[in-house]
Tab-separated table of C-alpha atoms and ligand atoms in Angstrom:
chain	number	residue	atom	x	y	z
A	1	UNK	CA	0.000	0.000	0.000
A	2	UNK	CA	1.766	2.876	-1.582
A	3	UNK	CA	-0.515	5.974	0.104
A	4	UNK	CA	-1.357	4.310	3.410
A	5	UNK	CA	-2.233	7.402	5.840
A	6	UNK	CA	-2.693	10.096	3.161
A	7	UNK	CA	-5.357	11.757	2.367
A	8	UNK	CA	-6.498	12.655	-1.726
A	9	UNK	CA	-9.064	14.795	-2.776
A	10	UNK	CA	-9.920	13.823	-6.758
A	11	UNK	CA	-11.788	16.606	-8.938
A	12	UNK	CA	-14.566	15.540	-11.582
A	13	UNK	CA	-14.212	12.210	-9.991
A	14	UNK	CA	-17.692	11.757	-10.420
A	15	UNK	CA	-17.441	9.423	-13.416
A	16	UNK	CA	-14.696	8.400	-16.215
A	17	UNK	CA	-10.414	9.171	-15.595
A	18	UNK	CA	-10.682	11.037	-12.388
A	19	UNK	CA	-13.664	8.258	-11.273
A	20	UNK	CA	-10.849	5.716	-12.270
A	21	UNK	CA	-7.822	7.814	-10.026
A	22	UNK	CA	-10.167	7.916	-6.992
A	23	UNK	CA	-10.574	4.146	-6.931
A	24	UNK	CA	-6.387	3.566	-7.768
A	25	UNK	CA	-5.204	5.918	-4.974
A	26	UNK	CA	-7.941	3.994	-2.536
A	27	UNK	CA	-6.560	0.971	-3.379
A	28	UNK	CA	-3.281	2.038	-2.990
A	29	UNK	CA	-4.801	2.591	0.772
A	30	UNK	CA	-5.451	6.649	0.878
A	31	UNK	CA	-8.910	7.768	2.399
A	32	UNK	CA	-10.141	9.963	-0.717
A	33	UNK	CA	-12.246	12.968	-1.319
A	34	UNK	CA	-14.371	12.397	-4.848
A	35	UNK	CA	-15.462	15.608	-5.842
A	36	UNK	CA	-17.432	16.650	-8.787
A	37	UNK	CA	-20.202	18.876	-10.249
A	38	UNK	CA	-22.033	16.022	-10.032
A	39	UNK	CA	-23.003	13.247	-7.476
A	40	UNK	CA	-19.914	11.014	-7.061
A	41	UNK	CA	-22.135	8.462	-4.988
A	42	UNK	CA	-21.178	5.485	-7.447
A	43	UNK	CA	-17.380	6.739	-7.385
A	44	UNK	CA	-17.502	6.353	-3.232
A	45	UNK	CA	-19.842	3.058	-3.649
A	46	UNK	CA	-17.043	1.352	-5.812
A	47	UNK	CA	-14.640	2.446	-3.970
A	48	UNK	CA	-16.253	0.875	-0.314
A	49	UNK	CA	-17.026	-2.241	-2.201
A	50	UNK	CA	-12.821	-2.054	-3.208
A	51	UNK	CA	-12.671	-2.148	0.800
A	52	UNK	CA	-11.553	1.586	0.430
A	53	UNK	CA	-12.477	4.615	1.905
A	54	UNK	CA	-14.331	7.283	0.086
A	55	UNK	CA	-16.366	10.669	1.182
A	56	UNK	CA	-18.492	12.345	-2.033
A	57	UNK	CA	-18.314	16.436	-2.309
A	58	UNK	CA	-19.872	18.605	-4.952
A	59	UNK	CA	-17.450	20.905	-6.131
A	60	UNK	CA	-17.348	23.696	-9.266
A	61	UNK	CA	-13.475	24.273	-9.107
A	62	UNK	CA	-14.109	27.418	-11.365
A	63	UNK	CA	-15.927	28.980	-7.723
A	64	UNK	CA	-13.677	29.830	-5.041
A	65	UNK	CA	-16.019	29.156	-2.141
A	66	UNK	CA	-16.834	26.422	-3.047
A	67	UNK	CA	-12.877	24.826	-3.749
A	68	UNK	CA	-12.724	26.929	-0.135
A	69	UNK	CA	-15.688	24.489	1.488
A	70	UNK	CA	-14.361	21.330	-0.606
A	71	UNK	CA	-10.895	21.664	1.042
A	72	UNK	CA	-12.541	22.116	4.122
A	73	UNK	CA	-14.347	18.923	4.336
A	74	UNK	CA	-11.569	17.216	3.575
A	75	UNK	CA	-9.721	18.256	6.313
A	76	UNK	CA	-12.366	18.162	8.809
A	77	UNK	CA	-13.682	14.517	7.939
A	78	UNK	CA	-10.090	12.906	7.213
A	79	UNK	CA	-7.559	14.731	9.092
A	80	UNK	CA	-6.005	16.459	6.458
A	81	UNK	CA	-4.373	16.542	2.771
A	82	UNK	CA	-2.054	14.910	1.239
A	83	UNK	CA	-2.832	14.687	-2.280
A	84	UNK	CA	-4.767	16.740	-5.243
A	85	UNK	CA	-5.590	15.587	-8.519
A	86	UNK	CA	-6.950	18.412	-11.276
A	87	UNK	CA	-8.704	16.404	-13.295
A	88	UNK	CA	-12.015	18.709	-13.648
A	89	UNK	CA	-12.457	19.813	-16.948
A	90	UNK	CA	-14.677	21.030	-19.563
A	91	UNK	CA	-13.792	18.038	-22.166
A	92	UNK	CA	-17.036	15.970	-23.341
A	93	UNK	CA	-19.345	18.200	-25.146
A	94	UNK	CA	-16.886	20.411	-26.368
A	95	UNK	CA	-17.880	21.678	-29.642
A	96	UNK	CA	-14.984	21.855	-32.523
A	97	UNK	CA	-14.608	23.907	-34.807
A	98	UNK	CA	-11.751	25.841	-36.688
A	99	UNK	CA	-10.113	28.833	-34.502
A	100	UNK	CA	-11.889	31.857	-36.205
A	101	UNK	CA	-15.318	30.036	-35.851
A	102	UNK	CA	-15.164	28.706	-32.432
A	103	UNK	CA	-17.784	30.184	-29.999
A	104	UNK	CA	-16.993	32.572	-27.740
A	105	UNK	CA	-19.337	32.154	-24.574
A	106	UNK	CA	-17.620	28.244	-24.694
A	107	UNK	CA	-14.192	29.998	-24.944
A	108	UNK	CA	-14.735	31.703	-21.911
A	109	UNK	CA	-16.305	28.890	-20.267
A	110	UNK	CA	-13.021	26.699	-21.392
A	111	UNK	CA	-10.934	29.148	-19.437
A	112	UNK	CA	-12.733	29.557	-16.162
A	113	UNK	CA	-12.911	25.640	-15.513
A	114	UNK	CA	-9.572	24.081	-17.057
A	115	UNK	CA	-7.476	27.352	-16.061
A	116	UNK	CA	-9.210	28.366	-12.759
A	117	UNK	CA	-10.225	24.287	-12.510
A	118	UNK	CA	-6.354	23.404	-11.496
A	119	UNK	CA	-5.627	27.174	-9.567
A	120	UNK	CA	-8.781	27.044	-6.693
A	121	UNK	CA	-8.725	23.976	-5.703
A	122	UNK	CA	-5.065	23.848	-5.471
A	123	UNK	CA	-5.022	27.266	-3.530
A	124	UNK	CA	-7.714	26.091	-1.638
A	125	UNK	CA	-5.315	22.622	-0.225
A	126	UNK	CA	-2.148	23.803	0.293
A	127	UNK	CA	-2.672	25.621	3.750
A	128	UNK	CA	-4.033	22.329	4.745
A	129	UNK	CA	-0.930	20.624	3.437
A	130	UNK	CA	1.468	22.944	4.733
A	131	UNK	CA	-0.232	22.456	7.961
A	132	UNK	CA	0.379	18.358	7.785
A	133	UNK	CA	3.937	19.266	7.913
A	134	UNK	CA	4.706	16.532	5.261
A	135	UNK	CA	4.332	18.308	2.095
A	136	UNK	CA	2.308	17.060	-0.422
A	137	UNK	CA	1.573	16.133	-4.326
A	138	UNK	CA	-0.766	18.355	-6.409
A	139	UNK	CA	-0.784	16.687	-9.745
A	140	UNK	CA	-2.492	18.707	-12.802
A	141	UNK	CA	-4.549	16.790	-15.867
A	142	UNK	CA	-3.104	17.940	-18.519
A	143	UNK	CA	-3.415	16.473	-22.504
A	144	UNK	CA	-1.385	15.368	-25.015
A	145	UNK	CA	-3.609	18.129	-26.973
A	146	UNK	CA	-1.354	20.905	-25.563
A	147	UNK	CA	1.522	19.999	-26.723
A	148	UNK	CA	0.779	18.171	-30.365
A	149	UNK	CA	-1.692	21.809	-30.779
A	150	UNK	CA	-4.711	19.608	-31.773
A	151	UNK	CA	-6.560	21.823	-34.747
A	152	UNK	CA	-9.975	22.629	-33.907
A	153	UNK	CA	-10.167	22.582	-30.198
A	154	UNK	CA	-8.138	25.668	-29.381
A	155	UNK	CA	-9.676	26.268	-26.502
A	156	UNK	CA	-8.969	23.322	-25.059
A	157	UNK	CA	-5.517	23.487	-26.415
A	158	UNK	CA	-5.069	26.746	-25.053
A	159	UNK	CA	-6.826	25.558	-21.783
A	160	UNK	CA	-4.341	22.390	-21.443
A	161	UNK	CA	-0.835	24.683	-22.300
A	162	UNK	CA	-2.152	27.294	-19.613
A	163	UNK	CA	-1.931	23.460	-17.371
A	164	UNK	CA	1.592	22.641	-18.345
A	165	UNK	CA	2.825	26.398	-17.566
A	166	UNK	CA	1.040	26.561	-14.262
A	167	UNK	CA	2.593	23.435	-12.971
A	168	UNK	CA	6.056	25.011	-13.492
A	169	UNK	CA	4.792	28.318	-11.696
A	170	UNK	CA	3.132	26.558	-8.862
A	171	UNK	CA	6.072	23.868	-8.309
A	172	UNK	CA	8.423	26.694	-7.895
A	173	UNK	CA	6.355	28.204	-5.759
A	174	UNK	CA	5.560	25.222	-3.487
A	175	UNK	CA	8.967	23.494	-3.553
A	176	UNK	CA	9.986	25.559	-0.595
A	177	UNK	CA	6.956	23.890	1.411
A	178	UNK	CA	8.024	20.091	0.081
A	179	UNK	CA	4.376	20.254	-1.995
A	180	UNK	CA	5.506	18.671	-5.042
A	181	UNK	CA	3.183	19.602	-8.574
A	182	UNK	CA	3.525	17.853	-11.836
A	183	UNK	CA	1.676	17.200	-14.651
A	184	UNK	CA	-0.027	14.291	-16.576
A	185	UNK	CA	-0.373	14.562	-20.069
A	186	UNK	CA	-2.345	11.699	-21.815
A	187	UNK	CA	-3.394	10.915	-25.154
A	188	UNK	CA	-7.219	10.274	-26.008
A	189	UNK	CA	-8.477	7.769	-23.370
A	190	UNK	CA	-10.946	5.743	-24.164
A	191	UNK	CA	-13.572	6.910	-21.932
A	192	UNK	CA	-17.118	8.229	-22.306
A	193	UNK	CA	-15.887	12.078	-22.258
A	194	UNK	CA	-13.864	10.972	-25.518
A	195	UNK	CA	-16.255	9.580	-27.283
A	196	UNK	CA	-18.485	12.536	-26.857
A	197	UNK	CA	-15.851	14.984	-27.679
A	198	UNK	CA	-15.158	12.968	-31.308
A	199	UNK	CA	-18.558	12.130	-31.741
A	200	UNK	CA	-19.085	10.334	-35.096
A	201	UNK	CA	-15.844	10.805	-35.967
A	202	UNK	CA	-14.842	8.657	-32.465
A	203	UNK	CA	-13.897	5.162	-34.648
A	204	UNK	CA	-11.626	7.386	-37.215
A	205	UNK	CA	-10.123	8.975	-34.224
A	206	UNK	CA	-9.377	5.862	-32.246
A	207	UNK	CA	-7.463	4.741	-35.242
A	208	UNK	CA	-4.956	7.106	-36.334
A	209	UNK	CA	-4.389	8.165	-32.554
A	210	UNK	CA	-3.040	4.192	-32.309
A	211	UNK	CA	-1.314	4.708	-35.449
A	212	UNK	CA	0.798	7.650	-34.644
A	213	UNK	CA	1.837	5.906	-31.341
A	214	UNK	CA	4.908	4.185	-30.952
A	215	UNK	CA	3.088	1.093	-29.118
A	216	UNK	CA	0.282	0.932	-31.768
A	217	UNK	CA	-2.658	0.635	-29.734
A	218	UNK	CA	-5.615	2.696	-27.730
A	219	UNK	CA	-4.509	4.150	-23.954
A	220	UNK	CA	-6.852	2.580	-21.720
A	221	UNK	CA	-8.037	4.023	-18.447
A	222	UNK	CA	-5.880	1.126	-16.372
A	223	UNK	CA	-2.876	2.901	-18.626
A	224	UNK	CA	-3.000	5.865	-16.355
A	225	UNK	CA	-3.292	5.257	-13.360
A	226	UNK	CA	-0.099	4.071	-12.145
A	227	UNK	CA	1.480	7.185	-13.156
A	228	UNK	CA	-1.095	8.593	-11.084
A	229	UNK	CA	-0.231	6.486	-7.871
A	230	UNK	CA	3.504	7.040	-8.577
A	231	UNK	CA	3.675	10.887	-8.770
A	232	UNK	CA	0.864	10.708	-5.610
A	233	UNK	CA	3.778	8.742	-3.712
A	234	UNK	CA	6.671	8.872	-1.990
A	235	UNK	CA	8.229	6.683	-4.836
A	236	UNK	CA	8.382	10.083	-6.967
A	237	UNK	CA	9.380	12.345	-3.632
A	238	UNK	CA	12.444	14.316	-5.594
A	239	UNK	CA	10.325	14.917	-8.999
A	240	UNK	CA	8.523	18.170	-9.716
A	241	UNK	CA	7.039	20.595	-12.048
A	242	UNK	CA	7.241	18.075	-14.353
A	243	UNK	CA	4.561	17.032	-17.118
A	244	UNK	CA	4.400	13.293	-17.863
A	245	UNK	CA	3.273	12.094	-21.384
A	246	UNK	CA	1.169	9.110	-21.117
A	247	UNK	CA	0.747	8.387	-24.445
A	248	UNK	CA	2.170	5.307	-26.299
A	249	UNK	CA	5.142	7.309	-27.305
A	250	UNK	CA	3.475	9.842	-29.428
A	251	UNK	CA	5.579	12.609	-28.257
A	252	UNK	CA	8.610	13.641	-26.616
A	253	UNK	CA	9.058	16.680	-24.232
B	1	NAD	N1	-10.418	11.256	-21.848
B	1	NAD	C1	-9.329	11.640	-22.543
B	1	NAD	O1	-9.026	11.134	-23.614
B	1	NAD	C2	-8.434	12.716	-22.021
B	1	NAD	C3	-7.188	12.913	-22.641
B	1	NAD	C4	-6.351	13.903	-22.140
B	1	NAD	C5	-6.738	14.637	-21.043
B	1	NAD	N2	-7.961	14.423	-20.488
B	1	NAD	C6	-8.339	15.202	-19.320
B	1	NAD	O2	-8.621	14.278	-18.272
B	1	NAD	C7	-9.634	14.827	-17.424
B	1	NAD	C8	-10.815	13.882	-17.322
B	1	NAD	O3	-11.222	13.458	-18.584
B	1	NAD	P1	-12.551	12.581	-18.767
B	1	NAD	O4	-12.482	11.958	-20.106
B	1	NAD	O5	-12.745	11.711	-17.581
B	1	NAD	O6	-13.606	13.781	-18.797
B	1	NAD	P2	-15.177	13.807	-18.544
B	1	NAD	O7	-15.672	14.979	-19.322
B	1	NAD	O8	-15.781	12.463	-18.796
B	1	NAD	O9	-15.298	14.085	-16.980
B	1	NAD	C9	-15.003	15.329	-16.446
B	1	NAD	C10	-15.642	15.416	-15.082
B	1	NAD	O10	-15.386	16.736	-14.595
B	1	NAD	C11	-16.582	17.240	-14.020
B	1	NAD	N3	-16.594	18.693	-14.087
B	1	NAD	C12	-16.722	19.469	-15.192
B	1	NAD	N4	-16.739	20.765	-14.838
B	1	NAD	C13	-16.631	20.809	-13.496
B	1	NAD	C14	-16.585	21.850	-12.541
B	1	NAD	N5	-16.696	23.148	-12.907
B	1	NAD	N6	-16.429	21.537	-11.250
B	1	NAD	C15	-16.342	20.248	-10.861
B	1	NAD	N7	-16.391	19.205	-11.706
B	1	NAD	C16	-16.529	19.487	-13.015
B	1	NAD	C17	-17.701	16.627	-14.849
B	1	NAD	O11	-18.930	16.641	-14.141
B	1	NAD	C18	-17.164	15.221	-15.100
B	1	NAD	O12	-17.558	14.310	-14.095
B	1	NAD	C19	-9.954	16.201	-18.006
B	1	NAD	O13	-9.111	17.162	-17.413
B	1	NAD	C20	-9.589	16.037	-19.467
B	1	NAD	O14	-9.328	17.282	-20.077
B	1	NAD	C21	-8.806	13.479	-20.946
């Protein structure tokens, strides 16, 4: 049990990749926070059936109260906080389009929850860390999207970059306090969220994604998740402001 005695509070963990990281770090033995828009009550139910420990939270990480309130919880009902992992975003449902025609109103939206989504939340932990007196991990969702520049979603693109430079910022910030932040950047999952963001074009997309990999095959959910547990650990206590590519060897930072 790699997080025995730590404490990790998950954002949009109420269904797909950060569902999936809330029931790998309980496994792994931490007492997590799943925290979402929406109702995490099947996260924390497959998580107790695991033989885990789970507490649900609703959450908009683009409100600062309500990060405020989330953190809060966490630290009142488990003793503290170890761990964060950004994983809120505005993904599924996105609508693509080339940059002079994409709509505005989902611009701005795009910015307040994948750029404010990793900065409240993360501002809202780190007195609790700090006060632990063992540092901590923040770890950022980034996407391989960022860095290949992925036409037609510049938002998200720009949303994603705005990720990988924030980690830097915030790990120099923190490294003073032993709070480690790094970021993971993974190629199209095959999760729900993905195949609403391709939509009919989710098949096509599957298959030149593989192609363009160096292991020539789809990243599953299970793919990601040790990373997860690894940067979460001790086992990655001397790396930060770091972004990790988990994506078949598709690119190279
Ligand atoms: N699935 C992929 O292929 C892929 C690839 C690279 C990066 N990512 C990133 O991984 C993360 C998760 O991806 P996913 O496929 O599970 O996405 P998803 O869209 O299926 O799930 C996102 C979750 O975030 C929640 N959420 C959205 N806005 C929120 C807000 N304001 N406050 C709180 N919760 C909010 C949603 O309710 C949802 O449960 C995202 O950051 C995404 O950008 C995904």
């Amino acid at each position: 049990m790699q997080l025995k005695d730590k404490v990790a509070v998950v954002t949009g963990a109420a269904r797909g990749l950060g569902r999936a990281y809330a029931e790998a770090l309980a496994a792994e033995g931490a007492a997590v926070v799943a925290a979402d828009l929406n109702d995490c009550a099947d996260t924390v139910a497959a998580v107790e059936a695991a033989g885990g420990r789970a507490i649900a939270t609703t959450v908009d990480v683009s409100d600062s109260a309500s990060c405020e309130a989330m953190a809060d919880l966490a630290a009142d009902a488990l003793g503290g906080i170890d761990i964060l992992i950004n994983n809120a975003a505005l993904y599924a449902g996105l609508k693509g389009a080339r940059f002079e025609q994409l709509d505005e109103a989902q611009w701005d939206r795009v910015m307040q929850v994948n750029i404010k989504g990793p900065w409240l939340p993360s501002r809202a932990v780190v007195g609790h860390m700090r006060a632990g007196g063992d540092g901590g991990s923040i770890i950022n969702i980034a996407s391989l999207a960022a860095v290949f520049g992925l036409p037609y979603g510049l938002d998200y693109v720009a949303s994603k970059a705005a990720v990988i430079g924030m980690t830097r910022g915030m790990a120099r910030e923190l490294g003073p306090d032993h709070i480690r932040v790094n970021a993971v950047a993974p190629s199209a999952v095959i999760t729900e969220g993905t195949e609403e963001f391709f939509g009919e074009k989710f098949e096509k997309a599957k298959s030149v994604i593989a192609s363009n990999q160096l292991i020539p095959r789809n990243l599953e959910t299970e793919d990601l998740t040790g990373t997860i547990v690894y940067l979460a650990s001790d086992a990655s206590r001397f790396v930060t402001g770091q972004t990790h590519m988990v994506d078949g060897g598709s690119w190279f930072l």
